[in-house]
Amino acid sequence: MSVGDQSDMFERLKSLLPFGWFGDNNPVRDALLWGYAQALSWGFTLYLYAKAQTRIKTATDGWLDIIGLDFFGSGLIRYAGQLDASYRNRILINIFRERATRHGMDQVLFDLTGRHPLIIEPAKPDDCGCLGLTLGLGVAGPLGSTSCPYQAFVTAYRPAGNGAANWPGIATNWFGLSVTSGLLPATQLFPEVSDADIVAAIEATKPYGTTIWYRITN
């Protein structure tokens, strides 16, 4: 017997009856109380479930989706088939995520795509170097300029998806040459992270008053 189950509720109801009203063995009384105990046990289970939905770390099912919608709107929806634990971690990470910094932008793009972006600030010597120190003839590198303050060039990379691995394309020499062909769903050909998701991540982490020039590539 555990707290709140049918047997526990049954014993609690019996303890509330005045002493001496019924004998020790009364099947009619017990049958009636047993039915009430079942309803109370169900109500207690519902109470525990409702209580769990009030905290991010214990919320489940659609209530966790509502929490994500409340905090981030449509910017952090659950992936298809994503489990509660995985989606909960995404919510917690994004709530306490570092923002409005270079490191914050780098980290959010890495979490989104699995690849670190290339971030170059023209007015930052660490990125562009200085003549006679880190840049010289015959060495490739970005050209800096102090006339471009509060600006950055960001190269974001799309996720490296599996695509149609080990399947020949129609326009390839291997197609039809004793190789089994098949039709694949479109969801397997495109990654879950779109270019719009990458742009939204950049916009969410760029400092106010700055200009970000970005490009998205494979």
PDB file of C-alpha atoms in Angstrom:
ATOM      1  CA  MET A   1       0.000   0.000   0.000  1.00  0.00           C
ATOM      2  CA  SER A   2       1.357   3.410  -0.968  1.00  0.00           C
ATOM      3  CA  VAL A   3       0.152   6.895  -0.150  1.00  0.00           C
ATOM      4  CA  GLY A   4      -2.893   7.832  -2.188  1.00  0.00           C
ATOM      5  CA  ASP A   5      -3.696   4.449  -3.698  1.00  0.00           C
ATOM      6  CA  GLN A   6      -7.098   2.779  -3.355  1.00  0.00           C
ATOM      7  CA  SER A   7      -6.155   0.731  -0.290  1.00  0.00           C
ATOM      8  CA  ASP A   8      -4.767   3.797   1.472  1.00  0.00           C
ATOM      9  CA  MET A   9      -7.909   5.817   0.770  1.00  0.00           C
ATOM     10  CA  PHE A  10     -10.042   2.913   1.962  1.00  0.00           C
ATOM     11  CA  GLU A  11      -8.240   2.782   5.315  1.00  0.00           C
ATOM     12  CA  ARG A  12      -8.456   6.553   5.687  1.00  0.00           C
ATOM     13  CA  LEU A  13     -12.230   6.484   5.122  1.00  0.00           C
ATOM     14  CA  LYS A  14     -12.671   3.668   7.631  1.00  0.00           C
ATOM     15  CA  SER A  15     -10.722   5.627  10.239  1.00  0.00           C
ATOM     16  CA  LEU A  16     -13.165   8.534   9.896  1.00  0.00           C
ATOM     17  CA  LEU A  17     -16.206   6.446  10.849  1.00  0.00           C
ATOM     18  CA  PRO A  18     -17.338   6.758  14.493  1.00  0.00           C
ATOM     19  CA  PHE A  19     -16.116   3.900  16.660  1.00  0.00           C
ATOM     20  CA  GLY A  20     -18.804   1.340  17.364  1.00  0.00           C
ATOM     21  CA  TRP A  21     -21.164   2.194  14.520  1.00  0.00           C
ATOM     22  CA  PHE A  22     -20.258  -0.920  12.561  1.00  0.00           C
ATOM     23  CA  GLY A  23     -18.870  -4.280  13.455  1.00  0.00           C
ATOM     24  CA  ASP A  24     -15.372  -5.397  12.618  1.00  0.00           C
ATOM     25  CA  ASN A  25     -16.577  -7.343   9.591  1.00  0.00           C
ATOM     26  CA  ASN A  26     -19.104  -5.505   7.443  1.00  0.00           C
ATOM     27  CA  PRO A  27     -18.867  -6.366   3.710  1.00  0.00           C
ATOM     28  CA  VAL A  28     -21.638  -3.945   2.703  1.00  0.00           C
ATOM     29  CA  ARG A  29     -19.849  -1.031   4.352  1.00  0.00           C
ATOM     30  CA  ASP A  30     -16.507  -2.097   2.916  1.00  0.00           C
ATOM     31  CA  ALA A  31     -17.914  -2.404  -0.612  1.00  0.00           C
ATOM     32  CA  LEU A  32     -19.342   1.111  -0.413  1.00  0.00           C
ATOM     33  CA  LEU A  33     -16.133   2.606   0.979  1.00  0.00           C
ATOM     34  CA  TRP A  34     -14.056   0.714  -1.585  1.00  0.00           C
ATOM     35  CA  GLY A  35     -15.922   2.459  -4.399  1.00  0.00           C
ATOM     36  CA  TYR A  36     -15.396   5.853  -2.777  1.00  0.00           C
ATOM     37  CA  ALA A  37     -11.721   5.009  -2.272  1.00  0.00           C
ATOM     38  CA  GLN A  38     -11.292   4.320  -5.975  1.00  0.00           C
ATOM     39  CA  ALA A  39     -12.656   7.762  -6.891  1.00  0.00           C
ATOM     40  CA  LEU A  40     -10.482   9.456  -4.263  1.00  0.00           C
ATOM     41  CA  SER A  41      -7.408   7.571  -5.456  1.00  0.00           C
ATOM     42  CA  TRP A  42      -8.048   8.714  -9.026  1.00  0.00           C
ATOM     43  CA  GLY A  43      -8.468  12.298  -7.822  1.00  0.00           C
ATOM     44  CA  PHE A  44      -5.207  12.123  -5.860  1.00  0.00           C
ATOM     45  CA  THR A  45      -3.391  10.793  -8.929  1.00  0.00           C
ATOM     46  CA  LEU A  46      -4.787  13.668 -10.985  1.00  0.00           C
ATOM     47  CA  TYR A  47      -3.643  16.106  -8.281  1.00  0.00           C
ATOM     48  CA  LEU A  48      -0.090  14.747  -8.409  1.00  0.00           C
ATOM     49  CA  TYR A  49      -0.084  14.991 -12.212  1.00  0.00           C
ATOM     50  CA  ALA A  50      -1.382  18.579 -12.139  1.00  0.00           C
ATOM     51  CA  LYS A  51       1.185  19.540  -9.497  1.00  0.00           C
ATOM     52  CA  ALA A  52       4.013  18.152 -11.633  1.00  0.00           C
ATOM     53  CA  GLN A  53       2.970  20.323 -14.594  1.00  0.00           C
ATOM     54  CA  THR A  54       3.631  23.536 -12.622  1.00  0.00           C
ATOM     55  CA  ARG A  55       7.424  23.077 -12.777  1.00  0.00           C
ATOM     56  CA  ILE A  56       9.625  22.815 -15.869  1.00  0.00           C
ATOM     57  CA  LYS A  57      11.715  19.978 -14.433  1.00  0.00           C
ATOM     58  CA  THR A  58       8.661  17.782 -13.832  1.00  0.00           C
ATOM     59  CA  ALA A  59       6.259  18.874 -16.595  1.00  0.00           C
ATOM     60  CA  THR A  60       5.392  16.310 -19.262  1.00  0.00           C
ATOM     61  CA  ASP A  61       3.355  15.801 -22.422  1.00  0.00           C
ATOM     62  CA  GLY A  62       1.566  18.780 -23.933  1.00  0.00           C
ATOM     63  CA  TRP A  63       2.067  20.851 -20.787  1.00  0.00           C
ATOM     64  CA  LEU A  64       5.796  20.967 -21.502  1.00  0.00           C
ATOM     65  CA  ASP A  65       4.975  22.249 -24.999  1.00  0.00           C
ATOM     66  CA  ILE A  66       2.835  24.977 -23.425  1.00  0.00           C
ATOM     67  CA  ILE A  67       5.775  25.995 -21.211  1.00  0.00           C
ATOM     68  CA  GLY A  68       8.015  26.219 -24.273  1.00  0.00           C
ATOM     69  CA  LEU A  69       5.369  28.279 -26.071  1.00  0.00           C
ATOM     70  CA  ASP A  70       4.989  30.571 -23.054  1.00  0.00           C
ATOM     71  CA  PHE A  71       8.715  31.329 -22.849  1.00  0.00           C
ATOM     72  CA  PHE A  72       9.758  31.338 -26.504  1.00  0.00           C
ATOM     73  CA  GLY A  73       6.626  31.461 -28.654  1.00  0.00           C
ATOM     74  CA  SER A  74       7.160  29.577 -31.897  1.00  0.00           C
ATOM     75  CA  GLY A  75      10.936  29.926 -31.637  1.00  0.00           C
ATOM     76  CA  LEU A  76      11.514  26.716 -29.690  1.00  0.00           C
ATOM     77  CA  ILE A  77       8.966  24.098 -30.650  1.00  0.00           C
ATOM     78  CA  ARG A  78       9.425  20.394 -30.007  1.00  0.00           C
ATOM     79  CA  TYR A  79      11.042  18.365 -32.781  1.00  0.00           C
ATOM     80  CA  ALA A  80       9.066  15.520 -34.304  1.00  0.00           C
ATOM     81  CA  GLY A  81       9.391  12.504 -32.034  1.00  0.00           C
ATOM     82  CA  GLN A  82      11.445  14.397 -29.442  1.00  0.00           C
ATOM     83  CA  LEU A  83      11.132  13.002 -25.919  1.00  0.00           C
ATOM     84  CA  ASP A  84      10.140  15.102 -22.908  1.00  0.00           C
ATOM     85  CA  ALA A  85      13.611  14.896 -21.333  1.00  0.00           C
ATOM     86  CA  SER A  86      15.334  16.145 -24.480  1.00  0.00           C
ATOM     87  CA  TYR A  87      12.856  18.982 -25.027  1.00  0.00           C
ATOM     88  CA  ARG A  88      13.062  19.961 -21.348  1.00  0.00           C
ATOM     89  CA  ASN A  89      16.840  20.279 -21.622  1.00  0.00           C
ATOM     90  CA  ARG A  90      16.447  22.536 -24.668  1.00  0.00           C
ATOM     91  CA  ILE A  91      14.060  24.781 -22.761  1.00  0.00           C
ATOM     92  CA  LEU A  92      16.340  25.055 -19.719  1.00  0.00           C
ATOM     93  CA  ILE A  93      19.420  25.688 -21.855  1.00  0.00           C
ATOM     94  CA  ASN A  94      17.715  28.514 -23.741  1.00  0.00           C
ATOM     95  CA  ILE A  95      16.268  30.135 -20.621  1.00  0.00           C
ATOM     96  CA  PHE A  96      19.720  30.531 -19.068  1.00  0.00           C
ATOM     97  CA  ARG A  97      21.602  30.975 -22.334  1.00  0.00           C
ATOM     98  CA  GLU A  98      24.233  33.681 -22.649  1.00  0.00           C
ATOM     99  CA  ARG A  99      22.967  36.381 -24.995  1.00  0.00           C
ATOM    100  CA  ALA A 100      24.134  39.602 -26.653  1.00  0.00           C
ATOM    101  CA  THR A 101      27.747  38.414 -26.737  1.00  0.00           C
ATOM    102  CA  ARG A 102      30.005  36.918 -29.366  1.00  0.00           C
ATOM    103  CA  HIS A 103      30.368  33.716 -27.375  1.00  0.00           C
ATOM    104  CA  GLY A 104      26.601  33.542 -26.932  1.00  0.00           C
ATOM    105  CA  MET A 105      26.034  33.751 -30.692  1.00  0.00           C
ATOM    106  CA  ASP A 106      28.719  31.149 -31.351  1.00  0.00           C
ATOM    107  CA  GLN A 107      27.218  28.761 -28.812  1.00  0.00           C
ATOM    108  CA  VAL A 108      23.605  29.078 -29.949  1.00  0.00           C
ATOM    109  CA  LEU A 109      24.582  28.402 -33.561  1.00  0.00           C
ATOM    110  CA  PHE A 110      26.670  25.422 -32.480  1.00  0.00           C
ATOM    111  CA  ASP A 111      23.790  24.011 -30.428  1.00  0.00           C
ATOM    112  CA  LEU A 112      21.464  24.527 -33.384  1.00  0.00           C
ATOM    113  CA  THR A 113      23.615  23.175 -36.207  1.00  0.00           C
ATOM    114  CA  GLY A 114      26.402  21.220 -34.542  1.00  0.00           C
ATOM    115  CA  ARG A 115      29.000  23.440 -36.273  1.00  0.00           C
ATOM    116  CA  HIS A 116      30.746  26.547 -34.958  1.00  0.00           C
ATOM    117  CA  PRO A 117      30.265  29.659 -37.110  1.00  0.00           C
ATOM    118  CA  LEU A 118      33.039  31.885 -38.418  1.00  0.00           C
ATOM    119  CA  ILE A 119      32.703  35.308 -36.775  1.00  0.00           C
ATOM    120  CA  ILE A 120      34.910  38.190 -37.923  1.00  0.00           C
ATOM    121  CA  GLU A 121      34.797  41.699 -36.474  1.00  0.00           C
ATOM    122  CA  PRO A 122      36.635  44.138 -38.778  1.00  0.00           C
ATOM    123  CA  ALA A 123      37.581  46.395 -35.863  1.00  0.00           C
ATOM    124  CA  LYS A 124      38.953  43.540 -33.753  1.00  0.00           C
ATOM    125  CA  PRO A 125      42.698  42.886 -34.153  1.00  0.00           C
ATOM    126  CA  ASP A 126      42.278  39.351 -32.819  1.00  0.00           C
ATOM    127  CA  ASP A 127      40.245  38.546 -35.939  1.00  0.00           C
ATOM    128  CA  CYS A 128      42.053  40.553 -38.596  1.00  0.00           C
ATOM    129  CA  GLY A 129      45.558  40.796 -37.217  1.00  0.00           C
ATOM    130  CA  CYS A 130      48.014  43.672 -37.605  1.00  0.00           C
ATOM    131  CA  LEU A 131      50.663  44.470 -40.187  1.00  0.00           C
ATOM    132  CA  GLY A 132      53.982  43.021 -39.177  1.00  0.00           C
ATOM    133  CA  LEU A 133      52.486  40.751 -36.540  1.00  0.00           C
ATOM    134  CA  THR A 134      49.880  38.206 -37.605  1.00  0.00           C
ATOM    135  CA  LEU A 135      49.336  39.125 -41.243  1.00  0.00           C
ATOM    136  CA  GLY A 136      51.802  39.151 -44.089  1.00  0.00           C
ATOM    137  CA  LEU A 137      52.156  38.687 -47.838  1.00  0.00           C
ATOM    138  CA  GLY A 138      51.196  35.223 -48.980  1.00  0.00           C
ATOM    139  CA  VAL A 139      49.025  34.601 -45.931  1.00  0.00           C
ATOM    140  CA  ALA A 140      45.247  34.581 -46.328  1.00  0.00           C
ATOM    141  CA  GLY A 141      43.215  36.481 -43.800  1.00  0.00           C
ATOM    142  CA  PRO A 142      40.450  39.054 -43.346  1.00  0.00           C
ATOM    143  CA  LEU A 143      41.171  42.735 -43.781  1.00  0.00           C
ATOM    144  CA  GLY A 144      40.167  44.836 -40.815  1.00  0.00           C
ATOM    145  CA  SER A 145      38.947  48.408 -40.653  1.00  0.00           C
ATOM    146  CA  THR A 146      38.260  50.723 -37.737  1.00  0.00           C
ATOM    147  CA  SER A 147      35.684  52.499 -39.896  1.00  0.00           C
ATOM    148  CA  CYS A 148      33.314  49.562 -39.327  1.00  0.00           C
ATOM    149  CA  PRO A 149      32.689  49.676 -35.581  1.00  0.00           C
ATOM    150  CA  TYR A 150      30.026  47.510 -33.987  1.00  0.00           C
ATOM    151  CA  GLN A 151      29.805  45.315 -37.070  1.00  0.00           C
ATOM    152  CA  ALA A 152      30.584  41.670 -37.679  1.00  0.00           C
ATOM    153  CA  PHE A 153      30.610  39.205 -40.549  1.00  0.00           C
ATOM    154  CA  VAL A 154      29.151  35.832 -39.615  1.00  0.00           C
ATOM    155  CA  THR A 155      29.402  32.687 -41.712  1.00  0.00           C
ATOM    156  CA  ALA A 156      26.907  30.154 -40.389  1.00  0.00           C
ATOM    157  CA  TYR A 157      27.000  26.549 -41.521  1.00  0.00           C
ATOM    158  CA  ARG A 158      24.010  24.328 -42.104  1.00  0.00           C
ATOM    159  CA  PRO A 159      23.859  21.026 -40.194  1.00  0.00           C
ATOM    160  CA  ALA A 160      25.635  18.099 -41.758  1.00  0.00           C
ATOM    161  CA  GLY A 161      22.567  15.948 -42.434  1.00  0.00           C
ATOM    162  CA  ASN A 162      22.599  12.321 -43.458  1.00  0.00           C
ATOM    163  CA  GLY A 163      20.434  12.915 -46.512  1.00  0.00           C
ATOM    164  CA  ALA A 164      19.887   9.914 -48.736  1.00  0.00           C
ATOM    165  CA  ALA A 165      23.006   8.075 -47.629  1.00  0.00           C
ATOM    166  CA  ASN A 166      24.103   5.109 -49.776  1.00  0.00           C
ATOM    167  CA  TRP A 167      21.325   5.732 -52.324  1.00  0.00           C
ATOM    168  CA  PRO A 168      22.329   6.695 -55.887  1.00  0.00           C
ATOM    169  CA  GLY A 169      20.751   9.754 -57.456  1.00  0.00           C
ATOM    170  CA  ILE A 170      18.825   9.569 -60.721  1.00  0.00           C
ATOM    171  CA  ALA A 171      21.423  11.598 -62.607  1.00  0.00           C
ATOM    172  CA  THR A 172      24.367   9.488 -61.430  1.00  0.00           C
ATOM    173  CA  ASN A 173      26.152   6.718 -63.301  1.00  0.00           C
ATOM    174  CA  TRP A 174      25.297   4.227 -60.577  1.00  0.00           C
ATOM    175  CA  PHE A 175      21.536   4.578 -60.911  1.00  0.00           C
ATOM    176  CA  GLY A 176      20.049   1.453 -62.472  1.00  0.00           C
ATOM    177  CA  LEU A 177      23.333  -0.480 -62.714  1.00  0.00           C
ATOM    178  CA  SER A 178      22.336  -3.512 -60.641  1.00  0.00           C
ATOM    179  CA  VAL A 179      21.739  -1.217 -57.687  1.00  0.00           C
ATOM    180  CA  THR A 180      18.457  -1.388 -55.798  1.00  0.00           C
ATOM    181  CA  SER A 181      16.464   1.810 -56.208  1.00  0.00           C
ATOM    182  CA  GLY A 182      13.870   3.265 -53.905  1.00  0.00           C
ATOM    183  CA  LEU A 183      11.747   6.289 -53.094  1.00  0.00           C
ATOM    184  CA  LEU A 184      12.682   8.192 -49.956  1.00  0.00           C
ATOM    185  CA  PRO A 185      10.464  10.600 -48.000  1.00  0.00           C
ATOM    186  CA  ALA A 186      11.233  14.280 -48.363  1.00  0.00           C
ATOM    187  CA  THR A 187      11.845  14.523 -44.609  1.00  0.00           C
ATOM    188  CA  GLN A 188      14.967  12.407 -45.053  1.00  0.00           C
ATOM    189  CA  LEU A 189      16.401  14.740 -47.663  1.00  0.00           C
ATOM    190  CA  PHE A 190      16.185  17.957 -45.658  1.00  0.00           C
ATOM    191  CA  PRO A 191      17.581  18.726 -42.189  1.00  0.00           C
ATOM    192  CA  GLU A 192      15.303  19.716 -39.333  1.00  0.00           C
ATOM    193  CA  VAL A 193      17.095  23.071 -38.994  1.00  0.00           C
ATOM    194  CA  SER A 194      16.106  25.558 -41.685  1.00  0.00           C
ATOM    195  CA  ASP A 195      17.884  28.730 -42.780  1.00  0.00           C
ATOM    196  CA  ALA A 196      15.137  30.697 -41.058  1.00  0.00           C
ATOM    197  CA  ASP A 197      16.041  28.993 -37.765  1.00  0.00           C
ATOM    198  CA  ILE A 198      19.666  30.042 -38.197  1.00  0.00           C
ATOM    199  CA  VAL A 199      18.706  33.647 -38.967  1.00  0.00           C
ATOM    200  CA  ALA A 200      16.409  33.719 -35.927  1.00  0.00           C
ATOM    201  CA  ALA A 201      19.262  32.462 -33.727  1.00  0.00           C
ATOM    202  CA  ILE A 202      21.535  35.245 -34.977  1.00  0.00           C
ATOM    203  CA  GLU A 203      18.863  37.886 -34.414  1.00  0.00           C
ATOM    204  CA  ALA A 204      18.180  36.567 -30.906  1.00  0.00           C
ATOM    205  CA  THR A 205      21.820  36.835 -29.797  1.00  0.00           C
ATOM    206  CA  LYS A 206      23.127  39.946 -31.599  1.00  0.00           C
ATOM    207  CA  PRO A 207      23.763  42.929 -29.310  1.00  0.00           C
ATOM    208  CA  TYR A 208      21.443  45.888 -29.686  1.00  0.00           C
ATOM    209  CA  GLY A 209      22.797  48.628 -31.950  1.00  0.00           C
ATOM    210  CA  THR A 210      25.119  46.348 -33.904  1.00  0.00           C
ATOM    211  CA  THR A 211      25.079  45.296 -37.547  1.00  0.00           C
ATOM    212  CA  ILE A 212      25.545  41.641 -38.416  1.00  0.00           C
ATOM    213  CA  TRP A 213      26.353  40.710 -42.011  1.00  0.00           C
ATOM    214  CA  TYR A 214      25.755  37.018 -42.367  1.00  0.00           C
ATOM    215  CA  ARG A 215      25.812  34.266 -44.930  1.00  0.00           C
ATOM    216  CA  ILE A 216      24.649  30.658 -44.647  1.00  0.00           C
ATOM    217  CA  THR A 217      26.544  27.921 -46.396  1.00  0.00           C
ATOM    218  CA  ASN A 218      27.089  24.184 -46.338  1.00  0.00           C
TER     219      ASN A 218
END
